[in-house]
Amino acid sequence: MLLVKNIRLSRIIINTWHVDLIMIASCMGAYFIREYLIAYHFSIPTIIPTVLGTAIAFFIGFNNNQAYDRWWEARKVWGGLVNDSRSFARSLLSYVPQSDENDAVVHRMVRRHIAFLYALKANLRGTVDLIYVKYLDNAERIEIDKHKNLHNAILLKQSEDLEKLSRSGQVDGFKFIQINEMLVRFSDQMGMSERIKNTVFPTTYSYLTKVFIWLFVVTFTLVISQEMGVWSIFMGWMIGFVFVSTQINGMNLVDPFENNVAGIPLNQITRTIEINLLQMMGEEDVPPPILPINDEYVL
């Protein structure tokens, strides 16, 4: 996630240079076609780029609104995970009577929750993150590794330990319901994250927007070349650059869990929860927080 208020021009060029080359080539082709093929036969009416520009504005507006909605929903889901994780650890540490056996169960459940977060993060980003392994016992790690959905298997183990605490009378009915409700919320947040990740943004909207922008650039260059001559190539590219940059900016938000500067900072969020929970248990071996890269963005 970007932290700076101003974006360097170099970053914009890196994202758009290949499209810029296509637009410049298209503008040059449109200019030469107008100049040497159709200049003495007919003129291109200005209504064509006007209508196309209006259609593009609607398409880009829809694409960007939907992309930002996906990004913001993902951020709210992981913001809820931060709050619920702290409440989950606090409830276990406060509600379960202190004893050597109970403390071992509570600490195991809190550490297992950290493993749940890292396993969920790795799944959403399509990466292999073995940090979760150090927060699991060897026996339960072997059992959990048998599942395709590791984070769901971890929640199952959490429910089993909570049920044991309830059966042994260490947690009464009211406290059991309250802690179990948090496990249900974790499951809901996990499902919402997976839904955002696995739901493909309609490709027709993105594809048609690109086609319309290309048609607009060509027709706009054909029209203004009648008045501006060779400078129509530059003007056509400049107007097209505005549309392309806006469209690319929105499409960068379509998958909020991607490990790039536009994605949700899952590394930072997960590490923050990890630090909070370890300190709540009185652990001394606490990892450092995730710092911004070049003071510009966090992942």
PDB file of C-alpha atoms in Angstrom:
ATOM      1  CA  MET A   1       0.000   0.000   0.000  1.00  0.00           C
ATOM      2  CA  LEU A   2       1.381   3.390  -0.984  1.00  0.00           C
ATOM      3  CA  LEU A   3       2.034   5.825   1.863  1.00  0.00           C
ATOM      4  CA  VAL A   4       3.283   8.874  -0.045  1.00  0.00           C
ATOM      5  CA  LYS A   5       0.907  11.598  -1.200  1.00  0.00           C
ATOM      6  CA  ASN A   6       2.766  12.275  -4.432  1.00  0.00           C
ATOM      7  CA  ILE A   7       3.776   9.612  -6.953  1.00  0.00           C
ATOM      8  CA  ARG A   8       6.997   9.947  -8.920  1.00  0.00           C
ATOM      9  CA  LEU A   9       6.625  10.327 -12.682  1.00  0.00           C
ATOM     10  CA  SER A  10       8.988   7.386 -13.152  1.00  0.00           C
ATOM     11  CA  ARG A  11       6.542   5.061 -11.378  1.00  0.00           C
ATOM     12  CA  ILE A  12       3.740   6.165 -13.719  1.00  0.00           C
ATOM     13  CA  ILE A  13       5.917   5.654 -16.784  1.00  0.00           C
ATOM     14  CA  ILE A  14       6.919   2.175 -15.622  1.00  0.00           C
ATOM     15  CA  ASN A  15       3.238   1.221 -15.411  1.00  0.00           C
ATOM     16  CA  THR A  16       2.196   2.751 -18.733  1.00  0.00           C
ATOM     17  CA  TRP A  17       5.203   2.812 -21.087  1.00  0.00           C
ATOM     18  CA  HIS A  18       4.146  -0.203 -23.146  1.00  0.00           C
ATOM     19  CA  VAL A  19       0.658   1.239 -23.631  1.00  0.00           C
ATOM     20  CA  ASP A  20       2.174   4.645 -24.426  1.00  0.00           C
ATOM     21  CA  LEU A  21       4.189   3.120 -27.269  1.00  0.00           C
ATOM     22  CA  ILE A  22       1.056   1.510 -28.709  1.00  0.00           C
ATOM     23  CA  MET A  23      -0.843   4.803 -28.483  1.00  0.00           C
ATOM     24  CA  ILE A  24       1.959   6.786 -30.117  1.00  0.00           C
ATOM     25  CA  ALA A  25       2.140   4.251 -32.943  1.00  0.00           C
ATOM     26  CA  SER A  26      -1.645   4.386 -33.328  1.00  0.00           C
ATOM     27  CA  CYS A  27      -1.629   8.186 -33.397  1.00  0.00           C
ATOM     28  CA  MET A  28       1.118   8.215 -35.999  1.00  0.00           C
ATOM     29  CA  GLY A  29      -0.765   5.702 -38.110  1.00  0.00           C
ATOM     30  CA  ALA A  30      -3.975   7.732 -37.817  1.00  0.00           C
ATOM     31  CA  TYR A  31      -2.173  10.929 -38.794  1.00  0.00           C
ATOM     32  CA  PHE A  32      -0.536   9.439 -41.895  1.00  0.00           C
ATOM     33  CA  ILE A  33      -3.797   7.757 -42.961  1.00  0.00           C
ATOM     34  CA  ARG A  34      -5.613  11.059 -42.621  1.00  0.00           C
ATOM     35  CA  GLU A  35      -2.850  13.003 -44.356  1.00  0.00           C
ATOM     36  CA  TYR A  36      -2.192  10.723 -47.327  1.00  0.00           C
ATOM     37  CA  LEU A  37      -5.344   8.609 -47.820  1.00  0.00           C
ATOM     38  CA  ILE A  38      -8.546  10.352 -46.799  1.00  0.00           C
ATOM     39  CA  ALA A  39      -7.660  14.047 -46.519  1.00  0.00           C
ATOM     40  CA  TYR A  40      -8.993  14.837 -49.990  1.00  0.00           C
ATOM     41  CA  HIS A  41     -12.002  12.548 -49.901  1.00  0.00           C
ATOM     42  CA  PHE A  42     -13.935  13.265 -46.699  1.00  0.00           C
ATOM     43  CA  SER A  43     -13.525  14.608 -43.164  1.00  0.00           C
ATOM     44  CA  ILE A  44     -14.106  12.748 -39.909  1.00  0.00           C
ATOM     45  CA  PRO A  45     -17.050  14.202 -37.944  1.00  0.00           C
ATOM     46  CA  THR A  46     -16.221  15.345 -34.417  1.00  0.00           C
ATOM     47  CA  ILE A  47     -19.261  13.520 -33.027  1.00  0.00           C
ATOM     48  CA  ILE A  48     -17.400  10.174 -33.231  1.00  0.00           C
ATOM     49  CA  PRO A  49     -14.672  10.864 -30.607  1.00  0.00           C
ATOM     50  CA  THR A  50     -17.251  12.780 -28.552  1.00  0.00           C
ATOM     51  CA  VAL A  51     -19.523   9.741 -28.258  1.00  0.00           C
ATOM     52  CA  LEU A  52     -16.594   7.395 -27.668  1.00  0.00           C
ATOM     53  CA  GLY A  53     -15.194   9.655 -24.959  1.00  0.00           C
ATOM     54  CA  THR A  54     -18.517   9.586 -23.142  1.00  0.00           C
ATOM     55  CA  ALA A  55     -18.713   5.792 -23.331  1.00  0.00           C
ATOM     56  CA  ILE A  56     -15.143   5.457 -22.057  1.00  0.00           C
ATOM     57  CA  ALA A  57     -15.883   7.729 -19.107  1.00  0.00           C
ATOM     58  CA  PHE A  58     -18.777   5.451 -18.072  1.00  0.00           C
ATOM     59  CA  PHE A  59     -16.713   2.286 -18.444  1.00  0.00           C
ATOM     60  CA  ILE A  60     -13.696   3.628 -16.568  1.00  0.00           C
ATOM     61  CA  GLY A  61     -15.917   5.052 -13.842  1.00  0.00           C
ATOM     62  CA  PHE A  62     -17.641   1.688 -13.365  1.00  0.00           C
ATOM     63  CA  ASN A  63     -14.372  -0.251 -13.411  1.00  0.00           C
ATOM     64  CA  ASN A  64     -12.694   1.995 -10.879  1.00  0.00           C
ATOM     65  CA  ASN A  65     -15.685   2.095  -8.549  1.00  0.00           C
ATOM     66  CA  GLN A  66     -15.961  -1.690  -8.495  1.00  0.00           C
ATOM     67  CA  ALA A  67     -12.214  -2.131  -8.084  1.00  0.00           C
ATOM     68  CA  TYR A  68     -12.086   0.276  -5.150  1.00  0.00           C
ATOM     69  CA  ASP A  69     -15.066  -1.448  -3.538  1.00  0.00           C
ATOM     70  CA  ARG A  70     -13.158  -4.744  -3.634  1.00  0.00           C
ATOM     71  CA  TRP A  71     -10.047  -3.095  -2.183  1.00  0.00           C
ATOM     72  CA  TRP A  72     -11.944  -1.317   0.590  1.00  0.00           C
ATOM     73  CA  GLU A  73     -13.933  -4.414   1.521  1.00  0.00           C
ATOM     74  CA  ALA A  74     -10.685  -6.376   1.848  1.00  0.00           C
ATOM     75  CA  ARG A  75      -9.224  -3.662   4.047  1.00  0.00           C
ATOM     76  CA  LYS A  76     -12.297  -3.696   6.292  1.00  0.00           C
ATOM     77  CA  VAL A  77     -12.131  -7.491   6.595  1.00  0.00           C
ATOM     78  CA  TRP A  78      -8.520  -7.411   7.747  1.00  0.00           C
ATOM     79  CA  GLY A  79      -9.200  -4.453   9.999  1.00  0.00           C
ATOM     80  CA  GLY A  80     -11.848  -6.629  11.661  1.00  0.00           C
ATOM     81  CA  LEU A  81      -9.300  -9.428  11.981  1.00  0.00           C
ATOM     82  CA  VAL A  82      -7.009  -7.088  13.908  1.00  0.00           C
ATOM     83  CA  ASN A  83      -9.722  -6.162  16.406  1.00  0.00           C
ATOM     84  CA  ASP A  84     -11.126  -9.667  16.798  1.00  0.00           C
ATOM     85  CA  SER A  85      -7.644 -11.191  17.206  1.00  0.00           C
ATOM     86  CA  ARG A  86      -6.893  -8.914  20.146  1.00  0.00           C
ATOM     87  CA  SER A  87     -10.290  -9.608  21.689  1.00  0.00           C
ATOM     88  CA  PHE A  88      -9.825 -13.359  21.196  1.00  0.00           C
ATOM     89  CA  ALA A  89      -6.463 -13.395  22.991  1.00  0.00           C
ATOM     90  CA  ARG A  90      -7.713 -11.091  25.744  1.00  0.00           C
ATOM     91  CA  SER A  91     -10.763 -13.265  26.381  1.00  0.00           C
ATOM     92  CA  LEU A  92      -8.709 -16.457  26.618  1.00  0.00           C
ATOM     93  CA  LEU A  93      -6.139 -14.875  28.921  1.00  0.00           C
ATOM     94  CA  SER A  94      -8.813 -13.309  31.142  1.00  0.00           C
ATOM     95  CA  TYR A  95     -11.641 -15.854  31.209  1.00  0.00           C
ATOM     96  CA  VAL A  96      -9.731 -19.131  31.645  1.00  0.00           C
ATOM     97  CA  PRO A  97      -8.600 -19.693  35.285  1.00  0.00           C
ATOM     98  CA  GLN A  98      -4.848 -19.637  35.658  1.00  0.00           C
ATOM     99  CA  SER A  99      -3.063 -22.933  36.173  1.00  0.00           C
ATOM    100  CA  ASP A 100      -0.125 -24.654  34.523  1.00  0.00           C
ATOM    101  CA  GLU A 101      -2.406 -26.848  32.420  1.00  0.00           C
ATOM    102  CA  ASN A 102      -4.830 -24.060  31.499  1.00  0.00           C
ATOM    103  CA  ASP A 103      -2.043 -21.606  30.709  1.00  0.00           C
ATOM    104  CA  ALA A 104      -0.506 -24.143  28.330  1.00  0.00           C
ATOM    105  CA  VAL A 105      -3.828 -24.530  26.486  1.00  0.00           C
ATOM    106  CA  VAL A 106      -4.439 -20.782  26.316  1.00  0.00           C
ATOM    107  CA  HIS A 107      -0.950 -20.021  25.038  1.00  0.00           C
ATOM    108  CA  ARG A 108      -1.258 -22.816  22.496  1.00  0.00           C
ATOM    109  CA  MET A 109      -4.534 -21.387  21.206  1.00  0.00           C
ATOM    110  CA  VAL A 110      -3.180 -17.850  20.964  1.00  0.00           C
ATOM    111  CA  ARG A 111      -0.052 -19.009  19.151  1.00  0.00           C
ATOM    112  CA  ARG A 112      -2.192 -21.182  16.905  1.00  0.00           C
ATOM    113  CA  HIS A 113      -4.211 -18.104  15.984  1.00  0.00           C
ATOM    114  CA  ILE A 114      -1.025 -16.399  14.793  1.00  0.00           C
ATOM    115  CA  ALA A 115      -0.391 -19.479  12.659  1.00  0.00           C
ATOM    116  CA  PHE A 116      -3.938 -19.123  11.286  1.00  0.00           C
ATOM    117  CA  LEU A 117      -3.223 -15.546  10.166  1.00  0.00           C
ATOM    118  CA  TYR A 118       0.015 -16.451   8.414  1.00  0.00           C
ATOM    119  CA  ALA A 119      -1.572 -19.462   6.715  1.00  0.00           C
ATOM    120  CA  LEU A 120      -4.497 -17.324   5.521  1.00  0.00           C
ATOM    121  CA  LYS A 121      -2.167 -14.599   4.263  1.00  0.00           C
ATOM    122  CA  ALA A 122      -0.066 -17.109   2.305  1.00  0.00           C
ATOM    123  CA  ASN A 123      -3.184 -18.612   0.738  1.00  0.00           C
ATOM    124  CA  LEU A 124      -4.532 -15.230  -0.356  1.00  0.00           C
ATOM    125  CA  ARG A 125      -1.233 -14.258  -1.936  1.00  0.00           C
ATOM    126  CA  GLY A 126      -0.601 -17.654  -3.485  1.00  0.00           C
ATOM    127  CA  THR A 127       2.775 -17.955  -1.764  1.00  0.00           C
ATOM    128  CA  VAL A 128       4.429 -20.430   0.588  1.00  0.00           C
ATOM    129  CA  ASP A 129       4.948 -18.868   4.026  1.00  0.00           C
ATOM    130  CA  LEU A 130       6.300 -21.314   6.589  1.00  0.00           C
ATOM    131  CA  ILE A 131       6.241 -18.829   9.467  1.00  0.00           C
ATOM    132  CA  TYR A 132       3.023 -20.440  10.663  1.00  0.00           C
ATOM    133  CA  VAL A 133       4.909 -23.681  11.367  1.00  0.00           C
ATOM    134  CA  LYS A 134       6.791 -22.281  14.380  1.00  0.00           C
ATOM    135  CA  TYR A 135       3.508 -21.488  16.119  1.00  0.00           C
ATOM    136  CA  LEU A 136       2.209 -25.074  15.906  1.00  0.00           C
ATOM    137  CA  ASP A 137       3.129 -28.209  17.827  1.00  0.00           C
ATOM    138  CA  ASN A 138       4.747 -30.930  15.741  1.00  0.00           C
ATOM    139  CA  ALA A 139       1.817 -33.307  16.140  1.00  0.00           C
ATOM    140  CA  GLU A 140      -0.849 -30.803  15.127  1.00  0.00           C
ATOM    141  CA  ARG A 141       1.337 -29.460  12.304  1.00  0.00           C
ATOM    142  CA  ILE A 142       1.466 -32.939  10.779  1.00  0.00           C
ATOM    143  CA  GLU A 143      -2.304 -33.248  11.142  1.00  0.00           C
ATOM    144  CA  ILE A 144      -2.996 -29.796   9.710  1.00  0.00           C
ATOM    145  CA  ASP A 145      -0.654 -30.344   6.740  1.00  0.00           C
ATOM    146  CA  LYS A 146      -2.970 -33.122   5.571  1.00  0.00           C
ATOM    147  CA  HIS A 147      -5.617 -30.506   4.740  1.00  0.00           C
ATOM    148  CA  LYS A 148      -5.701 -28.452   1.554  1.00  0.00           C
ATOM    149  CA  ASN A 149      -7.126 -25.487   3.463  1.00  0.00           C
ATOM    150  CA  LEU A 150      -4.594 -25.029   6.260  1.00  0.00           C
ATOM    151  CA  HIS A 151      -6.228 -22.022   7.898  1.00  0.00           C
ATOM    152  CA  ASN A 152      -9.590 -23.776   8.073  1.00  0.00           C
ATOM    153  CA  ALA A 153      -7.924 -26.806   9.662  1.00  0.00           C
ATOM    154  CA  ILE A 154      -6.344 -24.531  12.260  1.00  0.00           C
ATOM    155  CA  LEU A 155      -9.755 -23.125  13.176  1.00  0.00           C
ATOM    156  CA  LEU A 156     -10.983 -26.694  13.644  1.00  0.00           C
ATOM    157  CA  LYS A 157      -8.218 -27.314  16.174  1.00  0.00           C
ATOM    158  CA  GLN A 158      -9.175 -24.101  17.953  1.00  0.00           C
ATOM    159  CA  SER A 159     -12.753 -25.306  18.313  1.00  0.00           C
ATOM    160  CA  GLU A 160     -11.580 -28.640  19.686  1.00  0.00           C
ATOM    161  CA  ASP A 161      -9.477 -27.004  22.406  1.00  0.00           C
ATOM    162  CA  LEU A 162     -12.283 -24.608  23.288  1.00  0.00           C
ATOM    163  CA  GLU A 163     -14.682 -27.542  23.616  1.00  0.00           C
ATOM    164  CA  LYS A 164     -12.225 -29.303  25.960  1.00  0.00           C
ATOM    165  CA  LEU A 165     -12.048 -26.196  28.152  1.00  0.00           C
ATOM    166  CA  SER A 166     -15.838 -26.097  28.280  1.00  0.00           C
ATOM    167  CA  ARG A 167     -16.223 -29.787  29.134  1.00  0.00           C
ATOM    168  CA  SER A 168     -13.660 -29.549  31.930  1.00  0.00           C
ATOM    169  CA  GLY A 169     -15.555 -26.624  33.459  1.00  0.00           C
ATOM    170  CA  GLN A 170     -12.765 -24.111  32.886  1.00  0.00           C
ATOM    171  CA  VAL A 171     -15.049 -21.933  30.754  1.00  0.00           C
ATOM    172  CA  ASP A 172     -18.736 -21.466  31.579  1.00  0.00           C
ATOM    173  CA  GLY A 173     -21.546 -21.328  29.029  1.00  0.00           C
ATOM    174  CA  PHE A 174     -21.592 -17.562  28.586  1.00  0.00           C
ATOM    175  CA  LYS A 175     -17.832 -17.275  28.138  1.00  0.00           C
ATOM    176  CA  PHE A 176     -17.831 -20.267  25.793  1.00  0.00           C
ATOM    177  CA  ILE A 177     -20.441 -18.610  23.569  1.00  0.00           C
ATOM    178  CA  GLN A 178     -18.484 -15.361  23.517  1.00  0.00           C
ATOM    179  CA  ILE A 179     -15.168 -16.985  22.570  1.00  0.00           C
ATOM    180  CA  ASN A 180     -16.829 -19.317  20.067  1.00  0.00           C
ATOM    181  CA  GLU A 181     -18.497 -16.316  18.439  1.00  0.00           C
ATOM    182  CA  MET A 182     -15.031 -14.954  17.734  1.00  0.00           C
ATOM    183  CA  LEU A 183     -14.076 -18.220  16.027  1.00  0.00           C
ATOM    184  CA  VAL A 184     -17.218 -17.865  13.910  1.00  0.00           C
ATOM    185  CA  ARG A 185     -16.165 -14.326  12.967  1.00  0.00           C
ATOM    186  CA  PHE A 186     -12.708 -15.593  12.006  1.00  0.00           C
ATOM    187  CA  SER A 187     -14.396 -18.131   9.742  1.00  0.00           C
ATOM    188  CA  ASP A 188     -16.577 -15.403   8.207  1.00  0.00           C
ATOM    189  CA  GLN A 189     -13.597 -13.128   7.613  1.00  0.00           C
ATOM    190  CA  MET A 190     -11.674 -16.014   6.108  1.00  0.00           C
ATOM    191  CA  GLY A 191     -14.583 -16.751   3.757  1.00  0.00           C
ATOM    192  CA  MET A 192     -14.975 -13.098   2.742  1.00  0.00           C
ATOM    193  CA  SER A 193     -11.258 -12.865   1.951  1.00  0.00           C
ATOM    194  CA  GLU A 194     -11.420 -16.040  -0.132  1.00  0.00           C
ATOM    195  CA  ARG A 195     -14.499 -14.746  -1.966  1.00  0.00           C
ATOM    196  CA  ILE A 196     -12.721 -11.518  -2.936  1.00  0.00           C
ATOM    197  CA  LYS A 197      -9.632 -13.460  -3.997  1.00  0.00           C
ATOM    198  CA  ASN A 198     -11.469 -16.110  -6.026  1.00  0.00           C
ATOM    199  CA  THR A 199     -14.087 -13.898  -7.694  1.00  0.00           C
ATOM    200  CA  VAL A 200     -12.667 -12.797 -11.040  1.00  0.00           C
ATOM    201  CA  PHE A 201     -13.407  -9.223 -12.062  1.00  0.00           C
ATOM    202  CA  PRO A 202     -15.513  -9.331 -15.277  1.00  0.00           C
ATOM    203  CA  THR A 203     -12.926  -9.386 -18.051  1.00  0.00           C
ATOM    204  CA  THR A 204     -15.345  -7.944 -20.603  1.00  0.00           C
ATOM    205  CA  TYR A 205     -15.395  -4.583 -18.820  1.00  0.00           C
ATOM    206  CA  SER A 206     -11.611  -4.306 -18.759  1.00  0.00           C
ATOM    207  CA  TYR A 207     -11.221  -5.565 -22.333  1.00  0.00           C
ATOM    208  CA  LEU A 208     -13.906  -3.323 -23.823  1.00  0.00           C
ATOM    209  CA  THR A 209     -12.487  -0.324 -21.989  1.00  0.00           C
ATOM    210  CA  LYS A 210      -9.087  -0.914 -23.596  1.00  0.00           C
ATOM    211  CA  VAL A 211     -10.688  -1.302 -27.043  1.00  0.00           C
ATOM    212  CA  PHE A 212     -12.742   1.874 -26.612  1.00  0.00           C
ATOM    213  CA  ILE A 213      -9.689   3.854 -25.497  1.00  0.00           C
ATOM    214  CA  TRP A 214      -7.766   2.699 -28.575  1.00  0.00           C
ATOM    215  CA  LEU A 215     -10.656   3.614 -30.887  1.00  0.00           C
ATOM    216  CA  PHE A 216     -11.003   6.979 -29.174  1.00  0.00           C
ATOM    217  CA  VAL A 217      -7.307   7.787 -29.546  1.00  0.00           C
ATOM    218  CA  VAL A 218      -7.380   6.911 -33.250  1.00  0.00           C
ATOM    219  CA  THR A 219     -10.558   8.824 -34.084  1.00  0.00           C
ATOM    220  CA  PHE A 220      -9.549  11.798 -31.935  1.00  0.00           C
ATOM    221  CA  THR A 221      -6.222  12.010 -33.793  1.00  0.00           C
ATOM    222  CA  LEU A 222      -8.001  11.749 -37.145  1.00  0.00           C
ATOM    223  CA  VAL A 223     -10.284  14.644 -36.224  1.00  0.00           C
ATOM    224  CA  ILE A 224      -7.754  17.057 -34.742  1.00  0.00           C
ATOM    225  CA  SER A 225      -5.150  16.341 -37.438  1.00  0.00           C
ATOM    226  CA  GLN A 226      -7.371  18.401 -39.727  1.00  0.00           C
ATOM    227  CA  GLU A 227      -6.508  21.470 -37.628  1.00  0.00           C
ATOM    228  CA  MET A 228      -3.273  20.653 -35.782  1.00  0.00           C
ATOM    229  CA  GLY A 229      -1.348  18.704 -38.380  1.00  0.00           C
ATOM    230  CA  VAL A 230       1.555  16.665 -37.042  1.00  0.00           C
ATOM    231  CA  TRP A 231       0.980  17.971 -33.519  1.00  0.00           C
ATOM    232  CA  SER A 232      -2.155  15.835 -33.450  1.00  0.00           C
ATOM    233  CA  ILE A 233       0.106  12.844 -32.719  1.00  0.00           C
ATOM    234  CA  PHE A 234       1.256  14.377 -29.442  1.00  0.00           C
ATOM    235  CA  MET A 235      -2.208  15.643 -28.519  1.00  0.00           C
ATOM    236  CA  GLY A 236      -3.824  12.270 -29.263  1.00  0.00           C
ATOM    237  CA  TRP A 237      -1.270  10.502 -27.066  1.00  0.00           C
ATOM    238  CA  MET A 238      -1.698  13.010 -24.244  1.00  0.00           C
ATOM    239  CA  ILE A 239      -5.490  12.673 -24.122  1.00  0.00           C
ATOM    240  CA  GLY A 240      -5.210   8.891 -24.377  1.00  0.00           C
ATOM    241  CA  PHE A 241      -2.623   8.889 -21.577  1.00  0.00           C
ATOM    242  CA  VAL A 242      -5.193  10.429 -19.229  1.00  0.00           C
ATOM    243  CA  PHE A 243      -7.714   7.677 -19.938  1.00  0.00           C
ATOM    244  CA  VAL A 244      -5.149   4.866 -19.815  1.00  0.00           C
ATOM    245  CA  SER A 245      -3.594   6.029 -16.540  1.00  0.00           C
ATOM    246  CA  THR A 246      -6.999   6.289 -14.907  1.00  0.00           C
ATOM    247  CA  GLN A 247      -7.993   2.829 -16.114  1.00  0.00           C
ATOM    248  CA  ILE A 248      -4.720   1.209 -15.009  1.00  0.00           C
ATOM    249  CA  ASN A 249      -4.989   2.895 -11.611  1.00  0.00           C
ATOM    250  CA  GLY A 250      -8.351   1.249 -11.051  1.00  0.00           C
ATOM    251  CA  MET A 251      -7.298  -2.165 -12.332  1.00  0.00           C
ATOM    252  CA  ASN A 252      -4.378  -2.212  -9.883  1.00  0.00           C
ATOM    253  CA  LEU A 253      -6.959  -2.401  -7.075  1.00  0.00           C
ATOM    254  CA  VAL A 254      -8.925  -5.326  -8.531  1.00  0.00           C
ATOM    255  CA  ASP A 255      -6.959  -7.928  -6.545  1.00  0.00           C
ATOM    256  CA  PRO A 256      -6.310  -6.282  -3.159  1.00  0.00           C
ATOM    257  CA  PHE A 257      -4.288  -9.243  -1.865  1.00  0.00           C
ATOM    258  CA  GLU A 258      -1.577  -9.072  -4.535  1.00  0.00           C
ATOM    259  CA  ASN A 259       1.912  -8.532  -3.145  1.00  0.00           C
ATOM    260  CA  ASN A 260       2.429  -5.122  -4.729  1.00  0.00           C
ATOM    261  CA  VAL A 261       2.302  -1.458  -3.774  1.00  0.00           C
ATOM    262  CA  ALA A 262      -1.437  -1.207  -4.489  1.00  0.00           C
ATOM    263  CA  GLY A 263      -2.437  -4.212  -2.375  1.00  0.00           C
ATOM    264  CA  ILE A 264      -3.545  -4.466   1.235  1.00  0.00           C
ATOM    265  CA  PRO A 265      -0.447  -4.471   3.529  1.00  0.00           C
ATOM    266  CA  LEU A 266      -1.003  -8.023   4.780  1.00  0.00           C
ATOM    267  CA  ASN A 267       2.609  -8.380   5.946  1.00  0.00           C
ATOM    268  CA  GLN A 268       2.334  -5.333   8.166  1.00  0.00           C
ATOM    269  CA  ILE A 269      -1.131  -6.207   9.485  1.00  0.00           C
ATOM    270  CA  THR A 270      -0.188  -9.801  10.290  1.00  0.00           C
ATOM    271  CA  ARG A 271       3.034  -8.754  12.000  1.00  0.00           C
ATOM    272  CA  THR A 272       1.163  -6.147  14.063  1.00  0.00           C
ATOM    273  CA  ILE A 273      -1.280  -8.786  15.323  1.00  0.00           C
ATOM    274  CA  GLU A 274       1.607 -11.174  15.995  1.00  0.00           C
ATOM    275  CA  ILE A 275       3.432  -8.583  18.102  1.00  0.00           C
ATOM    276  CA  ASN A 276       0.293  -7.642  20.029  1.00  0.00           C
ATOM    277  CA  LEU A 277      -0.625 -11.226  20.887  1.00  0.00           C
ATOM    278  CA  LEU A 278       2.892 -12.256  21.899  1.00  0.00           C
ATOM    279  CA  GLN A 279       3.202  -9.239  24.182  1.00  0.00           C
ATOM    280  CA  MET A 280      -0.199  -9.981  25.733  1.00  0.00           C
ATOM    281  CA  MET A 281       1.159 -13.401  26.695  1.00  0.00           C
ATOM    282  CA  GLY A 282       4.301 -11.848  28.160  1.00  0.00           C
ATOM    283  CA  GLU A 283       6.631 -13.223  25.502  1.00  0.00           C
ATOM    284  CA  GLU A 284      10.060 -11.626  25.230  1.00  0.00           C
ATOM    285  CA  ASP A 285      11.024 -12.956  21.800  1.00  0.00           C
ATOM    286  CA  VAL A 286       8.921 -10.534  19.779  1.00  0.00           C
ATOM    287  CA  PRO A 287       9.705  -9.815  16.099  1.00  0.00           C
ATOM    288  CA  PRO A 288      10.171  -6.203  14.945  1.00  0.00           C
ATOM    289  CA  PRO A 289       7.352  -4.420  13.124  1.00  0.00           C
ATOM    290  CA  ILE A 290       7.253  -4.260   9.335  1.00  0.00           C
ATOM    291  CA  LEU A 291       8.665  -0.910   8.226  1.00  0.00           C
ATOM    292  CA  PRO A 292       7.809   0.971   5.016  1.00  0.00           C
ATOM    293  CA  ILE A 293      10.073   0.250   2.050  1.00  0.00           C
ATOM    294  CA  ASN A 294      11.957   3.418   1.096  1.00  0.00           C
ATOM    295  CA  ASP A 295       9.395   5.323   3.197  1.00  0.00           C
ATOM    296  CA  GLU A 296       7.012   4.913   0.259  1.00  0.00           C
ATOM    297  CA  TYR A 297       4.942   1.748   0.674  1.00  0.00           C
ATOM    298  CA  VAL A 298       4.326  -1.305   2.849  1.00  0.00           C
ATOM    299  CA  LEU A 299       3.490  -4.845   1.749  1.00  0.00           C
TER     300      LEU A 299
END
